[in-house]
XYZ file of C-alpha atoms in Angstrom:
779
model
C 46.859 -51.776 11.074
C 46.749 -48.058 10.388
C 49.553 -47.139 7.596
C 51.242 -43.751 8.125
C 50.149 -41.157 5.913
C 53.065 -39.251 4.354
C 52.895 -35.916 2.506
C 53.800 -37.675 -0.778
C 50.704 -39.992 -0.223
C 48.684 -37.091 0.398
C 49.578 -35.388 -2.812
C 48.925 -38.420 -4.947
C 45.540 -39.242 -3.410
C 44.663 -35.234 -3.805
C 45.853 -35.756 -7.693
C 43.706 -39.002 -8.084
C 40.525 -37.209 -6.269
C 40.958 -33.999 -8.786
C 41.173 -36.344 -11.745
C 38.031 -38.557 -10.839
C 36.005 -35.367 -9.846
C 37.238 -33.498 -13.329
C 37.610 -36.347 -15.950
C 38.911 -34.000 -18.712
C 42.008 -33.883 -16.594
C 42.658 -37.706 -17.222
C 43.331 -37.170 -20.666
C 45.665 -34.324 -19.863
C 47.814 -36.260 -17.597
C 47.981 -39.099 -20.075
C 49.034 -36.940 -22.757
C 51.954 -36.107 -20.762
C 55.531 -37.317 -21.618
C 58.893 -36.899 -19.958
C 61.517 -34.568 -21.563
C 65.252 -35.936 -20.901
C 68.343 -34.222 -21.550
C 72.081 -33.583 -20.609
C 73.619 -30.252 -19.651
C 77.509 -30.012 -20.803
C 80.227 -27.326 -20.692
C 82.223 -26.337 -24.154
C 84.257 -29.407 -23.297
C 81.277 -31.660 -23.275
C 81.708 -32.418 -19.368
C 78.971 -32.717 -17.095
C 77.476 -29.908 -15.627
C 75.700 -30.850 -12.255
C 73.492 -28.432 -10.435
C 72.550 -26.816 -13.276
C 68.693 -25.317 -13.277
C 66.440 -26.098 -16.024
C 62.954 -24.097 -15.738
C 60.485 -24.739 -18.748
C 57.772 -21.806 -18.941
C 54.648 -21.798 -20.949
C 51.508 -19.758 -20.733
C 48.629 -21.628 -19.284
C 50.602 -24.435 -18.289
C 52.557 -24.861 -14.869
C 56.365 -24.227 -14.613
C 58.417 -27.075 -14.710
C 61.768 -27.052 -12.950
C 64.524 -29.264 -12.132
C 68.388 -29.763 -11.523
C 70.869 -31.752 -13.319
C 72.372 -34.583 -11.250
C 75.985 -35.145 -10.639
C 75.983 -36.501 -14.452
C 74.508 -33.574 -15.700
C 71.262 -35.276 -16.598
C 67.834 -34.003 -15.971
C 64.098 -34.896 -16.830
C 61.000 -33.202 -16.736
C 57.352 -34.354 -17.158
C 55.789 -31.857 -19.862
C 52.270 -32.056 -21.683
C 52.621 -31.101 -25.477
C 52.962 -27.344 -26.414
C 55.223 -24.440 -26.746
C 58.045 -23.782 -24.057
C 60.789 -21.482 -23.151
C 63.502 -23.731 -21.692
C 65.841 -21.768 -19.715
C 69.050 -23.301 -18.357
C 71.505 -21.447 -15.860
C 74.324 -22.531 -13.771
C 76.935 -20.165 -11.992
C 79.756 -19.587 -13.895
C 78.031 -20.160 -17.389
C 76.022 -17.796 -19.535
C 72.646 -18.468 -19.235
C 70.686 -19.856 -22.323
C 67.244 -19.694 -23.278
C 65.588 -21.791 -26.321
C 62.226 -22.626 -27.749
C 60.783 -25.989 -27.304
C 58.164 -27.503 -29.119
C 57.169 -30.642 -27.409
C 54.899 -33.483 -28.409
C 53.652 -36.553 -26.212
C 55.314 -38.770 -28.952
C 58.733 -37.266 -28.766
C 61.553 -39.371 -27.278
C 64.615 -37.811 -27.946
C 67.086 -36.779 -25.528
C 68.180 -32.766 -25.710
C 72.060 -32.009 -25.263
C 72.731 -28.654 -24.095
C 76.003 -27.044 -24.336
C 76.512 -23.783 -22.149
C 79.322 -21.366 -22.872
C 81.663 -20.052 -20.214
C 80.469 -16.724 -18.798
C 83.791 -15.018 -18.781
C 84.082 -12.220 -16.032
C 82.383 -9.881 -18.170
C 79.104 -11.970 -18.446
C 78.431 -11.844 -14.711
C 80.096 -8.747 -13.445
C 81.156 -6.380 -16.412
C 79.333 -7.507 -19.411
C 75.867 -8.729 -19.646
C 74.759 -11.607 -21.894
C 71.918 -11.326 -24.111
C 69.216 -11.929 -21.695
C 70.529 -9.425 -19.181
C 68.202 -6.613 -19.443
C 65.087 -8.325 -20.446
C 63.805 -10.885 -18.208
C 61.210 -13.396 -19.368
C 58.763 -14.176 -16.658
C 57.762 -13.284 -13.310
C 56.026 -15.562 -10.555
C 55.114 -12.348 -8.167
C 52.344 -10.935 -10.473
C 49.990 -14.120 -10.391
C 52.070 -16.477 -7.992
C 52.393 -18.609 -11.083
C 55.599 -18.146 -13.088
C 54.068 -16.184 -16.324
C 55.744 -14.443 -19.231
C 55.610 -10.714 -18.737
C 54.013 -10.463 -22.086
C 51.069 -12.208 -20.667
C 50.318 -10.416 -18.061
C 47.462 -7.838 -17.959
C 49.433 -5.463 -15.680
C 52.055 -2.723 -15.977
C 55.342 -4.575 -14.607
C 58.803 -3.337 -14.687
C 61.587 -5.522 -13.444
C 64.868 -4.118 -12.744
C 67.363 -7.180 -13.189
C 70.681 -7.705 -11.346
C 72.801 -6.651 -14.288
C 71.210 -3.272 -14.458
C 71.735 -2.800 -10.894
C 75.438 -3.730 -11.237
C 76.116 -1.629 -14.236
C 74.545 1.604 -12.301
C 76.069 0.706 -8.971
C 72.572 0.716 -7.581
C 72.593 0.250 -3.401
C 68.888 1.195 -2.554
C 65.194 1.060 -3.598
C 65.633 4.841 -4.036
C 68.401 4.223 -6.821
C 66.207 1.625 -8.476
C 62.694 3.293 -9.064
C 64.670 6.125 -10.487
C 64.318 4.263 -13.857
C 60.749 3.064 -13.302
C 57.944 5.194 -14.837
C 55.226 5.931 -12.755
C 57.031 5.842 -9.290
C 58.795 8.699 -7.166
C 60.936 8.044 -4.171
C 60.396 10.797 -1.360
C 62.078 11.848 1.740
C 60.511 9.660 4.256
C 61.629 11.654 6.828
C 65.268 10.473 5.654
C 64.730 7.350 7.941
C 63.153 4.875 5.657
C 62.229 3.937 2.196
C 58.809 5.455 0.883
C 57.404 5.764 -2.554
C 54.661 7.441 -4.224
C 53.362 4.900 -6.877
C 50.482 6.258 -9.379
C 49.605 9.201 -7.019
C 49.585 7.231 -3.704
C 52.191 7.366 -0.968
C 53.060 4.429 1.133
C 56.048 3.185 3.248
C 54.647 -0.486 3.642
C 53.936 -1.471 0.487
C 57.038 -3.660 0.034
C 57.720 -7.446 -0.215
C 60.261 -10.137 -0.232
C 60.005 -12.901 -2.345
C 56.152 -12.148 -2.634
C 56.021 -11.966 1.329
C 55.105 -8.392 3.078
C 58.190 -6.801 4.708
C 56.342 -3.414 5.857
C 58.280 -2.131 8.683
C 59.817 1.609 7.954
C 63.818 1.079 7.082
C 66.234 1.555 4.107
C 66.670 -1.752 2.639
C 69.884 -2.520 0.949
C 70.532 -4.279 -2.380
C 73.651 -6.685 -1.395
C 71.455 -10.131 -1.343
C 68.763 -8.919 -4.105
C 68.878 -10.456 -7.388
C 66.299 -8.206 -9.199
C 63.431 -5.814 -8.137
C 60.075 -5.948 -9.418
C 57.660 -3.166 -9.697
C 53.868 -4.015 -10.108
C 51.835 -1.188 -10.572
C 48.231 -0.456 -9.897
C 46.145 -1.946 -6.802
C 46.419 -5.768 -6.753
C 45.057 -6.857 -3.200
C 44.076 -10.333 -4.680
C 47.833 -11.201 -4.872
C 49.087 -8.943 -2.203
C 46.639 -8.233 0.295
C 45.799 -5.156 2.293
C 47.303 -1.642 0.890
C 49.403 -1.395 -2.396
C 46.818 1.160 -3.746
C 48.834 2.189 -6.453
C 51.334 -0.711 -6.386
C 53.768 -2.717 -4.487
C 57.751 -3.343 -5.093
C 58.916 -6.934 -4.755
C 62.501 -7.729 -4.087
C 63.898 -11.355 -5.395
C 66.371 -12.736 -3.146
C 69.499 -14.173 -4.202
C 69.405 -18.256 -3.248
C 72.060 -21.165 -2.987
C 72.271 -23.119 -6.504
C 73.989 -26.038 -7.274
C 77.385 -24.572 -8.577
C 80.333 -22.842 -7.341
C 80.546 -19.255 -7.603
C 82.244 -16.480 -5.771
C 82.705 -12.614 -5.998
C 83.884 -9.745 -3.823
C 83.528 -6.271 -4.455
C 85.565 -3.151 -2.895
C 84.334 0.437 -3.363
C 85.482 3.662 -2.524
C 83.929 7.301 -3.871
C 83.003 10.848 -3.063
C 82.162 11.844 0.408
C 84.441 9.180 2.136
C 82.442 6.179 0.160
C 83.579 2.771 1.548
C 82.165 -0.396 0.894
C 82.772 -4.139 0.648
C 80.438 -6.845 -0.550
C 80.978 -10.743 -0.576
C 78.804 -13.180 -2.421
C 79.684 -17.036 -2.213
C 77.814 -19.799 -3.510
C 79.233 -23.198 -2.742
C 77.444 -26.706 -3.519
C 77.988 -29.421 -0.381
C 76.658 -32.196 -2.585
C 74.275 -32.644 -5.686
C 71.483 -32.326 -3.008
C 72.634 -29.567 -0.587
C 73.783 -26.204 -1.638
C 74.925 -23.147 0.433
C 75.262 -19.438 -0.319
C 76.186 -16.417 1.681
C 75.967 -12.603 0.814
C 77.509 -10.117 3.202
C 78.023 -6.270 3.111
C 79.842 -3.641 5.077
C 79.659 0.228 4.365
C 80.816 3.130 6.128
C 80.378 6.185 4.047
C 80.084 10.208 4.497
C 77.873 12.617 2.740
C 77.747 16.254 0.862
C 75.770 17.202 3.539
C 77.652 18.139 6.907
C 78.337 15.485 9.502
C 75.941 13.439 7.887
C 77.205 9.491 7.437
C 75.958 6.213 7.415
C 77.044 2.647 8.648
C 75.556 -0.402 7.143
C 76.097 -4.246 7.971
C 74.262 -7.295 6.323
C 74.688 -10.487 6.227
C 72.282 -13.280 4.701
C 73.090 -16.878 4.342
C 70.799 -19.176 2.495
C 70.487 -23.135 2.304
C 69.073 -25.060 -0.685
C 67.947 -28.628 -0.227
C 67.008 -30.819 -3.033
C 64.890 -33.620 -1.511
C 64.593 -35.485 -4.613
C 63.878 -34.176 -8.214
C 60.185 -32.867 -7.067
C 60.809 -31.260 -3.787
C 63.252 -28.368 -2.803
C 63.450 -26.605 0.601
C 65.307 -23.158 0.853
C 66.137 -21.932 3.922
C 67.449 -18.254 4.522
C 68.150 -15.823 7.448
C 69.290 -12.395 7.258
C 70.732 -10.268 9.782
C 70.691 -6.530 8.814
C 71.817 -3.434 10.604
C 71.489 0.446 9.484
C 72.936 3.453 11.171
C 72.714 6.916 10.078
C 72.392 10.540 11.129
C 69.003 11.581 10.643
C 68.844 14.527 8.077
C 65.700 16.226 7.440
C 67.203 18.524 4.733
C 66.385 22.352 4.244
C 63.177 24.530 4.794
C 61.638 26.537 2.068
C 60.847 30.063 1.415
C 58.480 31.753 -0.575
C 57.148 28.613 -1.882
C 60.649 27.507 -3.328
C 63.745 25.607 -1.658
C 65.299 27.986 0.386
C 68.677 29.825 -0.280
C 70.300 27.636 2.034
C 73.650 26.066 1.028
C 72.655 22.533 0.040
C 75.439 20.966 2.770
C 73.735 22.701 5.766
C 72.421 20.790 8.467
C 69.605 22.083 10.406
C 69.913 21.118 13.954
C 72.413 19.110 16.270
C 73.865 16.158 14.122
C 75.490 14.991 17.333
C 71.814 14.130 18.670
C 70.257 12.986 15.398
C 69.930 9.602 14.607
C 68.544 6.338 12.974
C 68.982 2.897 14.040
C 67.417 -0.260 12.248
C 67.730 -3.589 13.370
C 66.070 -6.531 11.329
C 66.253 -10.205 11.256
C 64.357 -12.172 8.671
C 64.161 -16.113 8.814
C 62.456 -17.698 5.768
C 61.733 -20.904 4.549
C 60.262 -21.965 1.541
C 59.185 -25.629 0.280
C 58.256 -26.365 -3.175
C 56.910 -29.811 -4.327
C 55.732 -30.914 -7.568
C 53.731 -34.101 -8.388
C 52.663 -34.280 -12.303
C 51.041 -30.763 -12.741
C 50.324 -30.168 -9.371
C 52.509 -27.724 -7.935
C 52.658 -26.824 -4.092
C 54.313 -23.639 -2.500
C 54.985 -22.977 0.827
C 56.605 -19.707 2.191
C 57.025 -18.731 6.085
C 58.584 -15.480 7.042
C 59.295 -14.486 10.446
C 60.891 -10.734 11.046
C 61.912 -9.126 14.127
C 62.336 -5.470 13.599
C 63.874 -2.690 16.008
C 63.977 0.812 14.728
C 64.593 4.181 16.710
C 64.928 7.731 15.204
C 65.735 10.995 16.679
C 65.679 14.102 14.512
C 65.766 17.838 14.470
C 63.263 19.281 12.114
C 63.433 22.419 10.122
C 60.256 24.623 10.172
C 59.170 28.216 9.157
C 61.368 30.694 7.791
C 60.994 34.635 8.566
C 60.013 37.220 6.179
C 63.417 38.265 5.496
C 65.059 34.568 5.782
C 67.291 35.406 8.835
C 65.579 33.114 11.253
C 64.321 29.636 11.306
C 62.376 27.499 13.506
C 63.645 24.128 14.926
C 61.499 21.494 16.831
C 62.600 17.867 17.689
C 61.062 14.476 18.523
C 62.157 10.838 18.648
C 60.121 7.702 17.756
C 60.714 3.902 18.632
C 59.001 1.017 16.964
C 59.224 -2.843 17.725
C 57.783 -5.295 15.402
C 57.140 -8.822 15.258
C 56.044 -10.078 11.824
C 54.920 -13.867 11.083
C 53.536 -14.703 7.672
C 52.503 -17.879 6.217
C 51.428 -18.285 2.437
C 50.466 -21.898 0.945
C 49.561 -21.956 -2.886
C 48.452 -24.997 -4.979
C 48.661 -24.655 -8.911
C 46.939 -26.988 -11.122
C 46.560 -27.178 -14.904
C 43.194 -28.386 -16.458
C 42.141 -28.609 -19.823
C 38.504 -28.326 -20.931
C 38.623 -29.086 -24.871
C 40.656 -26.454 -26.679
C 40.544 -24.355 -23.473
C 43.495 -24.268 -20.726
C 43.248 -23.255 -17.378
C 46.088 -23.009 -14.823
C 44.140 -22.776 -11.421
C 45.521 -21.378 -8.072
C 44.230 -21.858 -4.894
C 45.712 -20.295 -1.604
C 45.831 -18.993 1.889
C 47.888 -16.422 3.947
C 48.055 -16.245 7.708
C 49.719 -13.634 9.313
C 50.484 -12.181 12.999
C 51.930 -8.859 13.537
C 52.755 -7.086 16.820
C 53.817 -3.700 17.215
C 55.040 -1.387 19.989
C 55.322 2.328 19.234
C 56.645 5.053 21.856
C 57.380 8.982 20.699
C 58.924 11.722 22.815
C 58.850 15.439 22.137
C 62.275 17.130 22.085
C 61.897 20.301 24.794
C 64.884 22.724 24.477
C 66.399 23.675 27.454
C 63.992 21.502 28.993
C 61.267 24.238 28.442
C 60.244 24.518 25.128
C 59.281 22.765 22.190
C 60.471 25.252 19.408
C 63.191 27.639 18.998
C 64.141 30.239 16.579
C 68.054 29.974 15.402
C 69.921 31.821 12.769
C 69.380 30.946 9.044
C 72.798 31.152 8.110
C 74.076 29.202 11.193
C 71.376 26.556 11.884
C 73.664 23.895 13.404
C 73.353 23.949 16.788
C 74.133 22.355 20.084
C 71.390 23.656 22.566
C 70.657 21.126 25.367
C 67.350 18.932 24.515
C 65.207 16.924 27.008
C 63.033 14.113 25.429
C 60.292 13.382 27.043
C 56.385 12.493 26.062
C 53.895 15.500 25.367
C 50.256 15.153 26.030
C 49.619 13.667 22.524
C 52.635 11.353 21.910
C 52.278 7.780 21.106
C 52.454 5.035 23.407
C 50.980 2.105 22.415
C 50.727 -1.798 21.611
C 48.927 -3.041 18.269
C 48.007 -6.533 17.351
C 47.394 -7.118 13.676
C 45.812 -10.770 12.406
C 45.121 -11.614 8.798
C 43.575 -14.757 7.401
C 43.086 -14.666 3.878
C 41.938 -17.456 1.182
C 42.220 -16.588 -2.432
C 41.591 -18.281 -6.005
C 42.692 -17.805 -9.619
C 42.216 -18.799 -12.912
C 44.576 -18.092 -16.081
C 42.602 -19.304 -18.688
C 43.820 -19.878 -22.406
C 40.989 -19.776 -24.967
C 43.264 -19.875 -27.835
C 46.987 -18.900 -28.842
C 45.317 -15.394 -29.201
C 43.036 -14.642 -26.219
C 43.749 -15.388 -22.358
C 41.961 -14.267 -19.436
C 43.112 -13.747 -16.021
C 40.439 -13.825 -13.270
C 40.961 -14.062 -9.271
C 38.916 -13.367 -6.172
C 40.469 -12.821 -2.873
C 38.737 -12.622 0.991
C 40.839 -11.040 3.842
C 39.937 -11.043 7.367
C 41.658 -8.188 9.163
C 41.488 -7.811 12.888
C 43.253 -4.938 14.459
C 43.620 -4.631 18.353
C 45.002 -1.353 19.777
C 45.901 -0.624 23.257
C 46.707 2.622 24.469
C 49.428 2.402 27.095
C 48.731 6.159 28.497
C 45.277 6.011 29.472
C 44.416 2.133 28.974
C 41.679 2.645 26.062
C 41.095 -0.359 23.884
C 39.780 -0.427 20.399
C 39.322 -3.018 17.852
C 38.449 -2.836 13.967
C 37.407 -6.069 12.036
C 37.546 -6.030 8.181
C 36.228 -8.394 5.432
C 37.342 -7.020 2.146
C 36.677 -8.998 -0.658
C 38.972 -8.063 -3.362
C 38.639 -9.036 -7.404
C 40.807 -8.767 -10.354
C 40.112 -9.343 -14.183
C 42.318 -8.982 -16.951
C 42.104 -9.929 -20.861
C 44.989 -10.563 -23.115
C 44.391 -10.417 -27.212
C 47.530 -11.434 -28.977
C 47.410 -10.636 -32.703
C 50.773 -11.894 -33.189
C 53.003 -13.850 -30.936
C 55.200 -10.776 -30.099
C 52.418 -8.519 -29.324
C 50.175 -8.636 -26.456
C 47.148 -6.074 -25.886
C 45.260 -5.954 -22.640
C 42.773 -4.503 -20.342
C 42.414 -5.016 -16.678
C 40.500 -4.331 -13.634
C 41.666 -4.448 -9.946
C 41.024 -3.383 -6.299
C 42.433 -2.995 -3.334
C 41.691 -1.783 0.527
C 43.572 0.114 3.213
C 42.324 -0.251 6.784
C 41.257 3.167 8.684
C 44.362 2.737 10.679
C 46.794 3.360 7.702
C 49.640 1.345 6.317
C 51.459 1.258 9.307
C 48.629 0.493 11.653
C 50.011 2.983 14.204
C 46.692 4.523 15.638
C 43.156 3.549 16.178
C 40.680 6.043 17.859
C 37.009 6.049 18.725
C 36.462 7.799 15.409
C 38.704 5.875 13.249
C 37.698 2.287 14.620
C 34.234 3.001 12.953
C 35.595 3.989 9.388
C 35.719 1.675 6.429
C 38.758 1.028 4.689
C 39.771 3.285 1.789
C 39.357 1.567 -1.809
C 41.437 1.619 -4.439
C 39.979 0.779 -8.046
C 42.328 0.634 -10.921
C 41.195 0.552 -15.103
C 44.062 -0.296 -17.398
C 44.555 -0.871 -20.938
C 48.112 -1.509 -22.530
C 50.101 -3.228 -24.902
C 53.767 -5.148 -24.731
C 55.472 -5.909 -28.070
C 58.865 -7.678 -27.821
C 60.079 -5.195 -30.736
C 63.136 -7.606 -31.008
C 63.772 -11.397 -29.440
C 65.696 -9.380 -26.447
C 64.079 -5.916 -26.841
C 60.571 -5.097 -25.376
C 58.502 -2.179 -25.641
C 55.283 -1.540 -22.941
C 52.718 0.977 -23.120
C 49.681 1.493 -20.331
C 47.267 3.894 -19.749
C 45.453 3.724 -16.347
C 42.493 5.700 -14.416
C 42.818 4.710 -10.609
C 40.366 6.138 -8.270
C 40.653 6.489 -4.340
C 37.533 6.558 -2.438
C 36.295 6.389 1.343
C 39.066 8.899 2.226
C 38.387 11.011 5.097
C 36.530 14.398 5.097
C 34.877 17.012 7.464
C 30.913 17.311 7.460
C 30.502 20.795 6.422
C 27.195 20.965 8.640
C 29.096 19.278 11.762
C 33.088 20.155 11.646
C 33.435 17.966 14.503
C 31.900 15.011 12.301
C 34.147 12.740 10.216
C 32.618 11.479 6.715
C 34.053 9.202 4.236
C 33.216 11.304 0.831
C 37.035 12.380 0.133
C 38.322 11.067 -2.898
C 41.387 11.190 -5.107
C 42.001 10.135 -8.833
C 45.360 9.717 -10.735
C 45.203 9.347 -14.283
C 48.316 8.672 -16.262
C 50.320 6.997 -19.583
C 53.315 5.306 -19.337
C 55.715 3.693 -21.659
C 58.856 1.527 -21.009
C 62.021 0.227 -22.998
C 64.175 -2.641 -21.953
C 66.386 -5.060 -23.114
C 69.285 -5.756 -25.832
C 69.267 -3.691 -29.233
C 72.124 -5.589 -30.079
C 74.677 -7.918 -28.429
C 76.639 -4.888 -27.494
C 74.131 -2.321 -26.520
C 71.639 -2.747 -23.728
C 69.030 -0.261 -22.651
C 66.191 0.884 -20.275
C 64.068 3.573 -19.689
C 60.636 5.063 -19.618
C 58.231 7.881 -19.442
C 55.425 8.617 -17.268
C 52.653 11.316 -17.500
C 50.668 11.659 -14.284
C 47.664 13.827 -13.331
C 46.773 13.356 -9.672
C 44.452 15.527 -7.936
C 41.954 15.664 -4.992
C 38.529 14.818 -6.695
C 36.473 15.193 -3.382
C 37.432 17.232 -0.474
C 39.402 15.618 2.079
C 40.442 16.713 5.752
C 44.002 17.621 4.209
C 43.181 19.251 0.931
C 39.889 20.771 -0.977
C 38.741 19.518 -4.096
C 41.340 20.236 -6.890
C 44.161 20.215 -5.077
C 47.405 18.350 -6.723
C 48.578 15.316 -4.874
C 52.215 15.601 -2.907
C 55.039 14.675 -5.247
C 53.406 13.399 -8.341
C 55.267 14.893 -10.953
C 53.536 15.126 -14.282
C 56.226 14.280 -16.683
C 59.036 11.966 -15.780
C 61.631 10.609 -18.070
C 64.757 8.351 -17.806
C 66.896 6.445 -20.233
C 70.000 4.377 -19.463
C 72.220 2.819 -22.228
C 75.234 0.331 -21.892
C 77.232 -0.096 -24.598
C 80.384 -2.449 -25.260
C 83.401 -1.519 -27.408
C 86.581 -3.418 -28.217
C 86.510 -6.346 -26.137
C 86.910 -5.209 -22.520
C 85.532 -1.873 -22.078
C 81.628 -0.889 -21.707
C 80.408 2.643 -21.194
C 77.160 3.817 -19.918
C 75.040 6.955 -19.993
C 71.738 7.761 -18.213
C 69.584 10.706 -18.471
C 66.921 11.687 -15.602
C 64.204 14.259 -16.258
C 61.498 15.209 -13.934
C 59.069 18.040 -14.153
C 58.016 20.374 -11.074
C 56.002 19.073 -8.156
C 54.476 20.029 -4.862
C 56.174 19.075 -1.850
C 52.841 18.961 0.262
C 49.178 18.527 -0.417
C 48.570 22.196 0.583
C 50.293 23.073 -2.967
C 52.087 25.848 -1.401
C 55.724 24.866 -2.158
C 57.189 23.629 -5.491
C 60.231 21.666 -5.807
C 61.398 22.727 -9.223
C 62.143 20.283 -12.378
C 65.513 18.985 -13.474
C 67.469 17.010 -15.835
C 70.408 15.297 -14.676
C 72.933 12.974 -16.552
C 75.111 10.165 -15.065
C 78.122 8.025 -16.709
C 79.610 4.749 -16.114
C 82.885 3.256 -17.379
C 83.934 -0.807 -17.096
C 87.025 -2.567 -17.951
C 87.767 -6.187 -17.846
C 91.391 -6.327 -16.520
C 91.345 -10.014 -16.720
C 88.628 -12.716 -16.648
C 88.443 -12.537 -13.005
C 89.266 -9.035 -12.220
C 87.007 -5.997 -13.359
C 87.112 -2.318 -12.855
C 84.033 -0.006 -12.761
C 83.575 3.631 -12.310
C 80.181 5.577 -11.705
C 79.629 9.228 -12.057
C 76.406 10.536 -10.850
C 75.263 14.157 -11.744
C 77.870 14.217 -14.777
C 77.372 17.956 -14.978
C 76.960 18.742 -11.096
C 73.535 20.062 -11.681
C 72.047 21.561 -8.260
C 68.422 20.227 -8.044
C 66.124 19.236 -5.052
C 65.216 15.316 -5.245
C 62.256 15.151 -3.115
C 60.839 16.599 0.433
C 58.769 15.354 3.686
C 56.193 18.180 3.688
C 56.941 21.881 2.834
C 59.724 22.457 4.957
C 61.699 19.178 4.819
C 63.451 19.546 1.488
C 66.268 16.912 0.399
C 68.895 18.469 -1.952
C 70.238 16.249 -4.804
C 73.530 14.841 -4.581
C 76.371 16.989 -6.571
C 78.602 15.475 -8.861
C 80.043 12.282 -7.070
C 82.205 9.349 -8.400
C 82.465 5.906 -7.053
C 85.001 3.216 -8.241
C 84.579 -0.421 -7.641
C 86.965 -3.213 -8.188
C 85.336 -6.781 -8.475
C 87.132 -9.981 -7.997
C 85.675 -13.367 -9.382
C 87.168 -15.915 -6.806
């Protein structure tokens, strides 16, 4: 009789086979022992659903939740761990644990109540200084032990500064610039490389062009330098990973009402409720209806994101979530340039017809995560299905005449519909050979993406694609007919990826660690032109290595060096076009060399420094002997230096900021620029510093400084966006334990400046002085 083979049976068979094939593992498994404990509140009542995480470099991360009696158990091998205990409504606690296999004592952990201030107004000691991330290696690794520059913007910082977009987040991340992206999408320049696709949600690709919100986000991670070994194609300068809020096993709820300058109105709700010790539900929602200092520009956003967590035993957890998000706004391309600088137009002036300018984005994201643990074997499977609809229609300011009295306008619209399906499966295991520890990772990723793209050109009075209007009165209502021109896109694209990867985090001793990994991708792009029925296909099979070494002369200090690589297919990061020429081109290649240091100046204050050399090669260039022929001899180099500081100077003083120097230039002539041209929208110097200080018992004040040197608006180096310094401020007051008030004042001294652009004649002015006031009620 055949017995059914369950998932649990398969895992145990796999574990036994691994031990038989690798005898050294048997000793490790035998050395493991169970840590038992209980989590209590200040009255010594049991806390059900508290999350316990044990983190130690070179070992698998162990996690569990307390049962209804507040009790938990973890299977650990001997070593030093950072034991973190978290429960909604209580202040998180992290303590060092030295665990031996002969230990049999039971821990008793008492969590202190996180008064209102700990969750909304005042941060606990770990609020500005996260300890570890999973995105950089697919294993939970201490930030100090990563041979890579990583900046984490935690939820507490986003709350204190009133952040609502990724552009807000990266203001305080050295080495990253948010650019205009035609004012219809998130677009960043990371270490000199621009991308609208290098965005991830919990480690899975979310690459459609739209503006993301932070209402359902716990933190944002900026991982700098190419890292295709983890993230796959693209990410030449780095990637942005959003960490979403998940349902937990403790009741929690809050509602925030916000209002402010330019008709800003916003409400958000976050409710977490456990149905039992095995099932928890959380819902985040948001609605915003706001104006702008720009005339007739507004935005309406709506988002709802329910999540469900199921604890299917102490070693298995299932998380399911669905987000429905809508963003509607007036498409605004800013102001034109004049004589190499932003023009003299009033910063509020709209160029074009605002009633015919719009952006509509509809996003539906369904996710499921399964985590299963057997001893030191951890299995992680994540699936994301995304349905995206995006359309925008805009008027584009162009050249200004010699006496600055007339300006040209053009118009177009563009629609994209995309379906994404990604599945990732990772297996991690810890092995020990003598004194050397290995944290082994093996995984596979499969993805299928379909896109439909359609573009129309605007014909003014149904005859011409460009008109000249008064520079002082460029807001128009001239009739425009949108129809396809000879070159407008109408295509269908299918992209599939199959990848496998392996990684080893090796701990030779307490002082020396090595990270080595390799990934193979099979990327197949099929392009169909609906206009002429042309079909093109490009298949690439890149291999992406990664190598890093960490030297720790003392526990609090890490010195590292790393090498990493990534590729970008010739169709670009949005794979929106493939032609008879581009289908023959190899992917662009990004190679990064980096050395740095990470120092815990205080137990809760971290200082980081990194210097790097990033080369981009295989870019397109025109054959000087045959202008109709395309070569891949173009190249670009970014060299830079970054420092960062984040954490808690004291219990009352929290800080986050950094400085970046970047030198990005074309080193080999491309189709877009000659050798020596400066890369667009990469300032040589940026500086940011945010301070949040508690005084008395219920008050907090925040002061932030942003400084950016001048930068070119486009690769032709013809228009300069002047540098600027801006100051921000915040004031927070805890009215009661459940009610708090916060005021954020942006551009404190009402400085006129220009924040970014999309080419030489689409320049975005920065916001003048603006006040936002929010009231948060803890439910």
